[in-house]
Amino acid sequence: MPEQTHIGPRGAPSAEDLGTARSNHLARDLGDLARSLHAEGDTDALLEELVTAAVRLVPGAQEGSLSQVTGRRQVSSQHASGQLPRSVDELQTETGQGPCLDAVYEQQTVRVADLSREDRWPEFASRAF
């Protein structure tokens, strides 16, 4: 039996449509953050702050990382806020499927409202619970 990694619901889904006003507010906040970090000379510190701010600013986010995809299959977490993003990326590498891989190869945002009902990545989704 494959090892299970729990990636269940942890907050309001990011796919929740809260309207244009909230989207504009988030865009403004992220723009302000980008401008404030522009002067940062330490790239690692800048990326750590970016992940921290994204978790704080994105509705429903409780954890985050920058996922790096190499070799069309290897996913690794950079500047992760905790173990959960690392586990998710490891599972995507093991199964060869998941939202980060699709986002990279389809070059679009991938939203997952409820992973327990997800059918795009059957092995990834079943092992994530």
PDB file of N, CA and C in Angstrom, residues 27-121:
ATOM      1  N   ALA A  27      -4.035  42.068  -6.109  1.00  0.00           N
ATOM      2  CA  ALA A  27      -3.069  42.521  -7.122  1.00  0.00           C
ATOM      3  C   ALA A  27      -2.319  43.756  -6.626  1.00  0.00           C
ATOM      4  N   ARG A  28      -3.034  44.684  -6.005  1.00  0.00           N
ATOM      5  CA  ARG A  28      -2.389  45.882  -5.470  1.00  0.00           C
ATOM      6  C   ARG A  28      -1.390  45.521  -4.368  1.00  0.00           C
ATOM      7  N   ASP A  29      -1.802  44.642  -3.453  1.00  0.00           N
ATOM      8  CA  ASP A  29      -0.924  44.236  -2.355  1.00  0.00           C
ATOM      9  C   ASP A  29       0.326  43.528  -2.877  1.00  0.00           C
ATOM     10  N   LEU A  30       0.154  42.642  -3.846  1.00  0.00           N
ATOM     11  CA  LEU A  30       1.312  41.937  -4.404  1.00  0.00           C
ATOM     12  C   LEU A  30       2.222  42.903  -5.169  1.00  0.00           C
ATOM     13  N   GLY A  31       1.629  43.876  -5.851  1.00  0.00           N
ATOM     14  CA  GLY A  31       2.432  44.901  -6.533  1.00  0.00           C
ATOM     15  C   GLY A  31       3.237  45.726  -5.541  1.00  0.00           C
ATOM     16  N   ASP A  32       2.592  46.118  -4.446  1.00  0.00           N
ATOM     17  CA  ASP A  32       3.297  46.860  -3.395  1.00  0.00           C
ATOM     18  C   ASP A  32       4.453  46.042  -2.835  1.00  0.00           C
ATOM     19  N   LEU A  33       4.197  44.754  -2.624  1.00  0.00           N
ATOM     20  CA  LEU A  33       5.244  43.865  -2.108  1.00  0.00           C
ATOM     21  C   LEU A  33       6.412  43.801  -3.097  1.00  0.00           C
ATOM     22  N   ALA A  34       6.105  43.620  -4.365  1.00  0.00           N
ATOM     23  CA  ALA A  34       7.159  43.528  -5.383  1.00  0.00           C
ATOM     24  C   ALA A  34       8.013  44.795  -5.394  1.00  0.00           C
ATOM     25  N   ARG A  35       7.372  45.950  -5.303  1.00  0.00           N
ATOM     26  CA  ARG A  35       8.129  47.197  -5.289  1.00  0.00           C
ATOM     27  C   ARG A  35       9.000  47.304  -4.032  1.00  0.00           C
ATOM     28  N   SER A  36       8.477  46.861  -2.897  1.00  0.00           N
ATOM     29  CA  SER A  36       9.257  46.964  -1.651  1.00  0.00           C
ATOM     30  C   SER A  36      10.437  45.993  -1.655  1.00  0.00           C
ATOM     31  N   LEU A  37      10.278  44.863  -2.318  1.00  0.00           N
ATOM     32  CA  LEU A  37      11.355  43.872  -2.349  1.00  0.00           C
ATOM     33  C   LEU A  37      12.376  44.141  -3.446  1.00  0.00           C
ATOM     34  N   HIS A  38      12.040  45.022  -4.375  1.00  0.00           N
ATOM     35  CA  HIS A  38      12.912  45.297  -5.513  1.00  0.00           C
ATOM     36  C   HIS A  38      14.315  45.718  -5.067  1.00  0.00           C
ATOM     37  N   ALA A  39      14.398  46.443  -3.978  1.00  0.00           N
ATOM     38  CA  ALA A  39      15.690  46.940  -3.500  1.00  0.00           C
ATOM     39  C   ALA A  39      16.487  45.882  -2.743  1.00  0.00           C
ATOM     40  N   GLU A  40      15.861  44.751  -2.445  1.00  0.00           N
ATOM     41  CA  GLU A  40      16.522  43.684  -1.685  1.00  0.00           C
ATOM     42  C   GLU A  40      17.680  43.105  -2.513  1.00  0.00           C
ATOM     43  N   GLY A  41      18.871  43.088  -1.933  1.00  0.00           N
ATOM     44  CA  GLY A  41      20.040  42.580  -2.653  1.00  0.00           C
ATOM     45  C   GLY A  41      20.255  41.088  -2.481  1.00  0.00           C
ATOM     46  N   ASP A  42      19.686  40.509  -1.457  1.00  0.00           N
ATOM     47  CA  ASP A  42      19.842  39.090  -1.153  1.00  0.00           C
ATOM     48  C   ASP A  42      18.679  38.314  -1.766  1.00  0.00           C
ATOM     49  N   THR A  43      18.945  37.559  -2.834  1.00  0.00           N
ATOM     50  CA  THR A  43      17.894  36.847  -3.551  1.00  0.00           C
ATOM     51  C   THR A  43      17.172  35.852  -2.660  1.00  0.00           C
ATOM     52  N   ASP A  44      17.902  35.102  -1.836  1.00  0.00           N
ATOM     53  CA  ASP A  44      17.257  34.130  -0.951  1.00  0.00           C
ATOM     54  C   ASP A  44      16.321  34.814   0.038  1.00  0.00           C
ATOM     55  N   ALA A  45      16.741  35.924   0.600  1.00  0.00           N
ATOM     56  CA  ALA A  45      15.893  36.664   1.538  1.00  0.00           C
ATOM     57  C   ALA A  45      14.654  37.184   0.814  1.00  0.00           C
ATOM     58  N   LEU A  46      14.824  37.658  -0.400  1.00  0.00           N
ATOM     59  CA  LEU A  46      13.704  38.156  -1.187  1.00  0.00           C
ATOM     60  C   LEU A  46      12.685  37.049  -1.440  1.00  0.00           C
ATOM     61  N   LEU A  47      13.152  35.864  -1.822  1.00  0.00           N
ATOM     62  CA  LEU A  47      12.243  34.758  -2.111  1.00  0.00           C
ATOM     63  C   LEU A  47      11.548  34.250  -0.851  1.00  0.00           C
ATOM     64  N   GLU A  48      12.263  34.218   0.279  1.00  0.00           N
ATOM     65  CA  GLU A  48      11.639  33.843   1.553  1.00  0.00           C
ATOM     66  C   GLU A  48      10.502  34.812   1.885  1.00  0.00           C
ATOM     67  N   GLU A  49      10.768  36.097   1.731  1.00  0.00           N
ATOM     68  CA  GLU A  49       9.751  37.116   2.028  1.00  0.00           C
ATOM     69  C   GLU A  49       8.577  37.010   1.057  1.00  0.00           C
ATOM     70  N   LEU A  50       8.842  36.687  -0.185  1.00  0.00           N
ATOM     71  CA  LEU A  50       7.786  36.535  -1.178  1.00  0.00           C
ATOM     72  C   LEU A  50       6.837  35.403  -0.802  1.00  0.00           C
ATOM     73  N   VAL A  51       7.382  34.260  -0.393  1.00  0.00           N
ATOM     74  CA  VAL A  51       6.536  33.130   0.025  1.00  0.00           C
ATOM     75  C   VAL A  51       5.743  33.501   1.275  1.00  0.00           C
ATOM     76  N   THR A  52       6.386  34.098   2.248  1.00  0.00           N
ATOM     77  CA  THR A  52       5.717  34.511   3.481  1.00  0.00           C
ATOM     78  C   THR A  52       4.567  35.469   3.172  1.00  0.00           C
ATOM     79  N   ALA A  53       4.818  36.434   2.302  1.00  0.00           N
ATOM     80  CA  ALA A  53       3.785  37.408   1.949  1.00  0.00           C
ATOM     81  C   ALA A  53       2.645  36.755   1.169  1.00  0.00           C
ATOM     82  N   ALA A  54       2.965  35.845   0.274  1.00  0.00           N
ATOM     83  CA  ALA A  54       1.920  35.165  -0.503  1.00  0.00           C
ATOM     84  C   ALA A  54       0.991  34.382   0.416  1.00  0.00           C
ATOM     85  N   VAL A  55       1.559  33.683   1.386  1.00  0.00           N
ATOM     86  CA  VAL A  55       0.735  32.927   2.330  1.00  0.00           C
ATOM     87  C   VAL A  55      -0.158  33.888   3.124  1.00  0.00           C
ATOM     88  N   ARG A  56       0.375  35.028   3.478  1.00  0.00           N
ATOM     89  CA  ARG A  56      -0.390  36.022   4.230  1.00  0.00           C
ATOM     90  C   ARG A  56      -1.472  36.685   3.374  1.00  0.00           C
ATOM     91  N   LEU A  57      -1.198  36.936   2.109  1.00  0.00           N
ATOM     92  CA  LEU A  57      -2.092  37.727   1.266  1.00  0.00           C
ATOM     93  C   LEU A  57      -3.126  36.919   0.477  1.00  0.00           C
ATOM     94  N   VAL A  58      -2.816  35.691   0.117  1.00  0.00           N
ATOM     95  CA  VAL A  58      -3.726  34.909  -0.724  1.00  0.00           C
ATOM     96  C   VAL A  58      -4.804  34.284   0.161  1.00  0.00           C
ATOM     97  N   PRO A  59      -6.069  34.587  -0.132  1.00  0.00           N
ATOM     98  CA  PRO A  59      -7.159  34.043   0.685  1.00  0.00           C
ATOM     99  C   PRO A  59      -7.138  32.514   0.726  1.00  0.00           C
ATOM    100  N   GLY A  60      -7.208  31.950   1.926  1.00  0.00           N
ATOM    101  CA  GLY A  60      -7.234  30.505   2.105  1.00  0.00           C
ATOM    102  C   GLY A  60      -5.867  29.856   2.195  1.00  0.00           C
ATOM    103  N   ALA A  61      -4.806  30.562   1.855  1.00  0.00           N
ATOM    104  CA  ALA A  61      -3.460  29.973   1.889  1.00  0.00           C
ATOM    105  C   ALA A  61      -2.971  29.863   3.323  1.00  0.00           C
ATOM    106  N   GLN A  62      -2.432  28.689   3.657  1.00  0.00           N
ATOM    107  CA  GLN A  62      -1.833  28.490   4.969  1.00  0.00           C
ATOM    108  C   GLN A  62      -0.383  28.043   4.864  1.00  0.00           C
ATOM    109  N   GLU A  63       0.007  27.557   3.711  1.00  0.00           N
ATOM    110  CA  GLU A  63       1.382  27.131   3.462  1.00  0.00           C
ATOM    111  C   GLU A  63       1.731  27.529   2.042  1.00  0.00           C
ATOM    112  N   GLY A  64       3.009  27.570   1.736  1.00  0.00           N
ATOM    113  CA  GLY A  64       3.416  27.900   0.380  1.00  0.00           C
ATOM    114  C   GLY A  64       4.882  27.618   0.144  1.00  0.00           C
ATOM    115  N   SER A  65       5.243  27.618  -1.124  1.00  0.00           N
ATOM    116  CA  SER A  65       6.636  27.488  -1.535  1.00  0.00           C
ATOM    117  C   SER A  65       6.716  27.894  -2.991  1.00  0.00           C
ATOM    118  N   LEU A  66       7.913  27.978  -3.491  1.00  0.00           N
ATOM    119  CA  LEU A  66       8.148  28.141  -4.918  1.00  0.00           C
ATOM    120  C   LEU A  66       8.529  26.760  -5.426  1.00  0.00           C
ATOM    121  N   SER A  67       7.734  26.215  -6.320  1.00  0.00           N
ATOM    122  CA  SER A  67       8.018  24.882  -6.850  1.00  0.00           C
ATOM    123  C   SER A  67       8.883  25.008  -8.085  1.00  0.00           C
ATOM    124  N   GLN A  68       9.975  24.278  -8.082  1.00  0.00           N
ATOM    125  CA  GLN A  68      10.890  24.276  -9.218  1.00  0.00           C
ATOM    126  C   GLN A  68      10.756  22.935  -9.920  1.00  0.00           C
ATOM    127  N   VAL A  69      10.487  22.982 -11.223  1.00  0.00           N
ATOM    128  CA  VAL A  69      10.331  21.761 -12.012  1.00  0.00           C
ATOM    129  C   VAL A  69      11.529  21.649 -12.946  1.00  0.00           C
ATOM    130  N   THR A  70      12.223  20.508 -12.866  1.00  0.00           N
ATOM    131  CA  THR A  70      13.356  20.259 -13.751  1.00  0.00           C
ATOM    132  C   THR A  70      13.184  18.893 -14.413  1.00  0.00           C
ATOM    133  N   GLY A  71      13.737  18.783 -15.602  1.00  0.00           N
ATOM    134  CA  GLY A  71      13.700  17.506 -16.303  1.00  0.00           C
ATOM    135  C   GLY A  71      12.295  17.036 -16.626  1.00  0.00           C
ATOM    136  N   ARG A  72      11.351  17.946 -16.715  1.00  0.00           N
ATOM    137  CA  ARG A  72       9.950  17.659 -17.037  1.00  0.00           C
ATOM    138  C   ARG A  72       9.274  16.718 -16.049  1.00  0.00           C
ATOM    139  N   ARG A  73       9.891  16.471 -14.872  1.00  0.00           N
ATOM    140  CA  ARG A  73       9.279  15.553 -13.923  1.00  0.00           C
ATOM    141  C   ARG A  73       9.663  15.821 -12.476  1.00  0.00           C
ATOM    142  N   GLN A  74      10.842  16.289 -12.222  1.00  0.00           N
ATOM    143  CA  GLN A  74      11.349  16.497 -10.854  1.00  0.00           C
ATOM    144  C   GLN A  74      10.819  17.813 -10.295  1.00  0.00           C
ATOM    145  N   VAL A  75      10.040  17.735  -9.222  1.00  0.00           N
ATOM    146  CA  VAL A  75       9.484  18.934  -8.579  1.00  0.00           C
ATOM    147  C   VAL A  75      10.123  19.074  -7.205  1.00  0.00           C
ATOM    148  N   SER A  76      10.650  20.264  -6.923  1.00  0.00           N
ATOM    149  CA  SER A  76      11.223  20.496  -5.598  1.00  0.00           C
ATOM    150  C   SER A  76      10.750  21.837  -5.062  1.00  0.00           C
ATOM    151  N   SER A  77      10.587  21.887  -3.749  1.00  0.00           N
ATOM    152  CA  SER A  77      10.131  23.109  -3.081  1.00  0.00           C
ATOM    153  C   SER A  77      11.327  23.972  -2.735  1.00  0.00           C
ATOM    154  N   GLN A  78      11.207  25.226  -3.062  1.00  0.00           N
ATOM    155  CA  GLN A  78      12.215  26.210  -2.699  1.00  0.00           C
ATOM    156  C   GLN A  78      11.560  27.190  -1.730  1.00  0.00           C
ATOM    157  N   HIS A  79      12.227  27.501  -0.653  1.00  0.00           N
ATOM    158  CA  HIS A  79      11.750  28.488   0.316  1.00  0.00           C
ATOM    159  C   HIS A  79      10.373  28.112   0.877  1.00  0.00           C
ATOM    160  N   ALA A  80      10.181  26.838   1.166  1.00  0.00           N
ATOM    161  CA  ALA A  80       8.896  26.336   1.683  1.00  0.00           C
ATOM    162  C   ALA A  80       8.612  26.897   3.072  1.00  0.00           C
ATOM    163  N   SER A  81       7.333  27.151   3.323  1.00  0.00           N
ATOM    164  CA  SER A  81       6.924  27.659   4.633  1.00  0.00           C
ATOM    165  C   SER A  81       6.837  26.551   5.672  1.00  0.00           C
ATOM    166  N   GLY A  82       6.856  25.302   5.235  1.00  0.00           N
ATOM    167  CA  GLY A  82       6.775  24.161   6.137  1.00  0.00           C
ATOM    168  C   GLY A  82       6.958  22.859   5.388  1.00  0.00           C
ATOM    169  N   GLN A  83       6.685  21.737   6.043  1.00  0.00           N
ATOM    170  CA  GLN A  83       6.875  20.424   5.438  1.00  0.00           C
ATOM    171  C   GLN A  83       5.794  20.086   4.399  1.00  0.00           C
ATOM    172  N   LEU A  84       4.596  20.598   4.550  1.00  0.00           N
ATOM    173  CA  LEU A  84       3.511  20.253   3.630  1.00  0.00           C
ATOM    174  C   LEU A  84       3.853  20.549   2.168  1.00  0.00           C
ATOM    175  N   PRO A  85       4.318  21.748   1.806  1.00  0.00           N
ATOM    176  CA  PRO A  85       4.666  21.983   0.399  1.00  0.00           C
ATOM    177  C   PRO A  85       5.757  21.030  -0.104  1.00  0.00           C
ATOM    178  N   ARG A  86       6.704  20.696   0.756  1.00  0.00           N
ATOM    179  CA  ARG A  86       7.756  19.745   0.358  1.00  0.00           C
ATOM    180  C   ARG A  86       7.155  18.368   0.064  1.00  0.00           C
ATOM    181  N   SER A  87       6.238  17.933   0.916  1.00  0.00           N
ATOM    182  CA  SER A  87       5.579  16.634   0.728  1.00  0.00           C
ATOM    183  C   SER A  87       4.765  16.605  -0.558  1.00  0.00           C
ATOM    184  N   VAL A  88       4.068  17.688  -0.836  1.00  0.00           N
ATOM    185  CA  VAL A  88       3.275  17.775  -2.068  1.00  0.00           C
ATOM    186  C   VAL A  88       4.182  17.665  -3.286  1.00  0.00           C
ATOM    187  N   ASP A  89       5.274  18.387  -3.285  1.00  0.00           N
ATOM    188  CA  ASP A  89       6.186  18.344  -4.427  1.00  0.00           C
ATOM    189  C   ASP A  89       6.857  16.976  -4.570  1.00  0.00           C
ATOM    190  N   GLU A  90       7.211  16.348  -3.455  1.00  0.00           N
ATOM    191  CA  GLU A  90       7.776  14.996  -3.517  1.00  0.00           C
ATOM    192  C   GLU A  90       6.776  14.015  -4.119  1.00  0.00           C
ATOM    193  N   LEU A  91       5.517  14.138  -3.737  1.00  0.00           N
ATOM    194  CA  LEU A  91       4.478  13.264  -4.254  1.00  0.00           C
ATOM    195  C   LEU A  91       4.257  13.492  -5.753  1.00  0.00           C
ATOM    196  N   GLN A  92       4.327  14.730  -6.195  1.00  0.00           N
ATOM    197  CA  GLN A  92       4.204  15.009  -7.628  1.00  0.00           C
ATOM    198  C   GLN A  92       5.358  14.382  -8.406  1.00  0.00           C
ATOM    199  N   THR A  93       6.553  14.417  -7.840  1.00  0.00           N
ATOM    200  CA  THR A  93       7.705  13.793  -8.487  1.00  0.00           C
ATOM    201  C   THR A  93       7.515  12.280  -8.555  1.00  0.00           C
ATOM    202  N   GLU A  94       7.071  11.662  -7.463  1.00  0.00           N
ATOM    203  CA  GLU A  94       6.874  10.200  -7.426  1.00  0.00           C
ATOM    204  C   GLU A  94       5.810   9.733  -8.412  1.00  0.00           C
ATOM    205  N   THR A  95       4.714  10.496  -8.513  1.00  0.00           N
ATOM    206  CA  THR A  95       3.601  10.067  -9.365  1.00  0.00           C
ATOM    207  C   THR A  95       3.696  10.582 -10.792  1.00  0.00           C
ATOM    208  N   GLY A  96       4.507  11.611 -11.015  1.00  0.00           N
ATOM    209  CA  GLY A  96       4.613  12.197 -12.347  1.00  0.00           C
ATOM    210  C   GLY A  96       3.377  12.982 -12.743  1.00  0.00           C
ATOM    211  N   GLN A  97       2.589  13.381 -11.753  1.00  0.00           N
ATOM    212  CA  GLN A  97       1.375  14.144 -12.033  1.00  0.00           C
ATOM    213  C   GLN A  97       1.064  15.057 -10.868  1.00  0.00           C
ATOM    214  N   GLY A  98       0.307  16.091 -11.152  1.00  0.00           N
ATOM    215  CA  GLY A  98      -0.112  17.011 -10.107  1.00  0.00           C
ATOM    216  C   GLY A  98      -0.257  18.426 -10.622  1.00  0.00           C
ATOM    217  N   PRO A  99      -0.770  19.304  -9.783  1.00  0.00           N
ATOM    218  CA  PRO A  99      -1.078  20.670 -10.214  1.00  0.00           C
ATOM    219  C   PRO A  99       0.140  21.488 -10.632  1.00  0.00           C
ATOM    220  N   CYS A 100       1.271  21.339  -9.959  1.00  0.00           N
ATOM    221  CA  CYS A 100       2.448  22.131 -10.325  1.00  0.00           C
ATOM    222  C   CYS A 100       2.988  21.709 -11.689  1.00  0.00           C
ATOM    223  N   LEU A 101       2.993  20.407 -11.951  1.00  0.00           N
ATOM    224  CA  LEU A 101       3.451  19.936 -13.258  1.00  0.00           C
ATOM    225  C   LEU A 101       2.538  20.461 -14.362  1.00  0.00           C
ATOM    226  N   ASP A 102       1.232  20.398 -14.151  1.00  0.00           N
ATOM    227  CA  ASP A 102       0.303  20.928 -15.154  1.00  0.00           C
ATOM    228  C   ASP A 102       0.485  22.431 -15.340  1.00  0.00           C
ATOM    229  N   ALA A 103       0.658  23.163 -14.250  1.00  0.00           N
ATOM    230  CA  ALA A 103       0.825  24.611 -14.351  1.00  0.00           C
ATOM    231  C   ALA A 103       2.051  24.960 -15.189  1.00  0.00           C
ATOM    232  N   VAL A 104       3.131  24.235 -14.992  1.00  0.00           N
ATOM    233  CA  VAL A 104       4.354  24.505 -15.742  1.00  0.00           C
ATOM    234  C   VAL A 104       4.176  24.158 -17.219  1.00  0.00           C
ATOM    235  N   TYR A 105       3.645  22.992 -17.504  1.00  0.00           N
ATOM    236  CA  TYR A 105       3.586  22.531 -18.896  1.00  0.00           C
ATOM    237  C   TYR A 105       2.443  23.137 -19.681  1.00  0.00           C
ATOM    238  N   GLU A 106       1.367  23.524 -19.021  1.00  0.00           N
ATOM    239  CA  GLU A 106       0.257  24.173 -19.713  1.00  0.00           C
ATOM    240  C   GLU A 106       0.388  25.692 -19.658  1.00  0.00           C
ATOM    241  N   GLN A 107       1.360  26.182 -18.879  1.00  0.00           N
ATOM    242  CA  GLN A 107       1.634  27.605 -18.705  1.00  0.00           C
ATOM    243  C   GLN A 107       0.368  28.381 -18.364  1.00  0.00           C
ATOM    244  N   GLN A 108      -0.320  27.874 -17.347  1.00  0.00           N
ATOM    245  CA  GLN A 108      -1.525  28.542 -16.870  1.00  0.00           C
ATOM    246  C   GLN A 108      -1.724  28.233 -15.393  1.00  0.00           C
ATOM    247  N   THR A 109      -2.537  29.028 -14.749  1.00  0.00           N
ATOM    248  CA  THR A 109      -2.859  28.810 -13.347  1.00  0.00           C
ATOM    249  C   THR A 109      -3.720  27.561 -13.220  1.00  0.00           C
ATOM    250  N   VAL A 110      -3.398  26.715 -12.262  1.00  0.00           N
ATOM    251  CA  VAL A 110      -4.177  25.505 -12.000  1.00  0.00           C
ATOM    252  C   VAL A 110      -4.822  25.675 -10.635  1.00  0.00           C
ATOM    253  N   ARG A 111      -6.126  25.568 -10.606  1.00  0.00           N
ATOM    254  CA  ARG A 111      -6.871  25.693  -9.347  1.00  0.00           C
ATOM    255  C   ARG A 111      -7.422  24.336  -8.952  1.00  0.00           C
ATOM    256  N   VAL A 112      -7.364  24.063  -7.664  1.00  0.00           N
ATOM    257  CA  VAL A 112      -7.892  22.811  -7.125  1.00  0.00           C
ATOM    258  C   VAL A 112      -8.821  23.181  -5.972  1.00  0.00           C
ATOM    259  N   ALA A 113     -10.115  23.078  -6.219  1.00  0.00           N
ATOM    260  CA  ALA A 113     -11.085  23.449  -5.193  1.00  0.00           C
ATOM    261  C   ALA A 113     -11.201  22.378  -4.115  1.00  0.00           C
ATOM    262  N   ASP A 114     -11.134  21.107  -4.510  1.00  0.00           N
ATOM    263  CA  ASP A 114     -11.288  19.998  -3.568  1.00  0.00           C
ATOM    264  C   ASP A 114     -10.512  18.804  -4.099  1.00  0.00           C
ATOM    265  N   LEU A 115      -9.349  18.555  -3.549  1.00  0.00           N
ATOM    266  CA  LEU A 115      -8.485  17.479  -4.036  1.00  0.00           C
ATOM    267  C   LEU A 115      -9.133  16.107  -3.880  1.00  0.00           C
ATOM    268  N   SER A 116     -10.026  15.952  -2.917  1.00  0.00           N
ATOM    269  CA  SER A 116     -10.680  14.651  -2.720  1.00  0.00           C
ATOM    270  C   SER A 116     -11.616  14.300  -3.880  1.00  0.00           C
ATOM    271  N   ARG A 117     -11.997  15.291  -4.661  1.00  0.00           N
ATOM    272  CA  ARG A 117     -12.882  15.059  -5.812  1.00  0.00           C
ATOM    273  C   ARG A 117     -12.167  15.293  -7.139  1.00  0.00           C
ATOM    274  N   GLU A 118     -10.862  15.380  -7.101  1.00  0.00           N
ATOM    275  CA  GLU A 118     -10.067  15.707  -8.286  1.00  0.00           C
ATOM    276  C   GLU A 118      -9.840  14.482  -9.157  1.00  0.00           C
ATOM    277  N   ASP A 119     -10.069  14.608 -10.480  1.00  0.00           N
ATOM    278  CA  ASP A 119      -9.848  13.474 -11.379  1.00  0.00           C
ATOM    279  C   ASP A 119      -8.755  13.728 -12.420  1.00  0.00           C
ATOM    280  N   ARG A 120      -8.122  14.902 -12.388  1.00  0.00           N
ATOM    281  CA  ARG A 120      -7.051  15.180 -13.354  1.00  0.00           C
ATOM    282  C   ARG A 120      -5.781  14.399 -13.046  1.00  0.00           C
ATOM    283  N   TRP A 121      -5.550  14.097 -11.775  1.00  0.00           N
ATOM    284  CA  TRP A 121      -4.329  13.411 -11.341  1.00  0.00           C
ATOM    285  C   TRP A 121      -4.723  12.290 -10.389  1.00  0.00           C
TER     286      TRP A 121
END
